[in-house]
C-alpha positions as semicolon CSV with decimal commas, in nm:
position;residue;x (nm);y (nm);z (nm)
1;M;2,265;2,511;-1,138
2;V;2,477;2,758;-1,335
3;S;2,340;2,906;-1,691
4;R;2,463;3,098;-1,910
5;F;2,347;3,296;-2,195
6;F;2,508;3,383;-2,507
7;F;2,336;3,630;-2,779
8;L;2,504;3,743;-3,099
9;R;2,292;4,055;-3,111
10;R;2,105;4,291;-2,835
11;D;1,783;4,269;-2,998
12;A;1,796;3,903;-3,071
13;L;1,696;3,770;-2,736
14;P;1,512;3,462;-2,650
15;G;1,191;3,355;-2,717
16;V;1,155;3,083;-2,473
17;I;1,449;2,973;-2,175
18;V;1,438;2,644;-1,999
19;T;1,449;2,573;-1,626
20;D;1,426;2,328;-1,392
21;R;1,174;2,457;-1,070
22;D;1,440;2,626;-0,940
23;L;1,240;2,926;-0,798
24;A;1,528;3,227;-0,776
25;L;1,583;3,117;-1,170
26;M;1,247;3,146;-1,244
27;N;1,187;3,485;-1,105
28;A;1,512;3,599;-1,246
29;V;1,370;3,495;-1,595
30;K;1,070;3,695;-1,532
31;I;1,232;4,001;-1,419
32;V;1,540;4,003;-1,685
33;F;1,344;3,851;-1,976
34;P;0,962;3,944;-1,929
35;E;0,908;3,849;-2,304
36;C;0,990;3,503;-2,307
37;T;0,800;3,195;-2,229
38;N;1,002;2,995;-1,914
39;L;0,924;2,605;-1,963
40;L;0,996;2,368;-1,726
41;C;1,294;2,074;-1,783
42;R;1,083;1,764;-1,921
43;F;1,406;1,563;-1,728
44;H;1,315;1,750;-1,434
45;I;0,982;1,706;-1,460
46;D;0,982;1,304;-1,513
47;K;1,219;1,315;-1,210
48;N;0,990;1,480;-0,950
49;V;0,673;1,252;-1,122
50;K;0,854;0,946;-1,009
51;A;0,971;1,087;-0,681
52;K;0,634;1,183;-0,582
53;C;0,338;0,942;-0,726
54;K;0,560;0,605;-0,682
55;S;0,492;0,603;-0,326
56;L;0,100;0,659;-0,425
57;I;0,089;0,352;-0,624
58;G;0,018;0,047;-0,370
59;Q;0,049;-0,275;-0,682
60;K;0,437;-0,285;-0,782
61;N;0,337;-0,418;-1,146
62;A;0,055;-0,095;-1,153
63;W;0,377;0,129;-1,187
64;E;0,546;0,019;-1,504
65;Y;0,181;0,076;-1,640
66;V;0,136;0,431;-1,496
67;M;0,488;0,498;-1,615
68;D;0,439;0,392;-1,937
69;A;0,093;0,562;-1,983
70;W;0,291;0,911;-1,844
71;G;0,542;0,815;-2,145
72;S;0,277;0,802;-2,395
73;L;0,095;1,129;-2,269
74;V;0,427;1,320;-2,279
75;D;0,559;1,238;-2,584
76;C;0,201;1,234;-2,821
77;P;0,270;1,429;-3,184
78;S;-0,060;1,573;-3,187
79;E;-0,369;1,751;-2,978
80;H;-0,597;1,431;-3,099
81;Q;-0,347;1,189;-2,968
82;F;-0,257;1,356;-2,647
83;N;-0,645;1,374;-2,530
84;D;-0,653;1,003;-2,581
85;C;-0,334;0,932;-2,407
86;L;-0,454;1,162;-2,122
87;K;-0,771;0,929;-2,081
88;K;-0,547;0,619;-2,091
89;F;-0,349;0,774;-1,834
90;E;-0,670;0,869;-1,603
91;I;-0,778;0,539;-1,641
92;V;-0,416;0,392;-1,532
93;C;-0,409;0,596;-1,260
94;S;-0,764;0,554;-1,100
95;P;-0,766;0,452;-0,785
96;A;-0,903;0,126;-0,875
97;N;-0,634;0,043;-1,079
98;V;-0,314;0,145;-0,895
99;C;-0,415;0,075;-0,489
């Protein structure tokens, strides 16, 4: 993955950089932009969740519930709703519901 950075002024460096989980790129961001926050790309997070978790779900119909709960969790607009969505996600992902 090739990233390009364009700056209008030297004193206007980014505060946040979004990357995939490429460790070399993440390490370079730490070195080149030590004050910058590095966030992971949501697309790549979702891709990894699907790749890693699907094999753990025993019931085929449970997968849809898990992914729905995951989507609700990452799309929460407030901290209060996040806590509610997290509880729902934990219940949906409990061994009793997915095995």
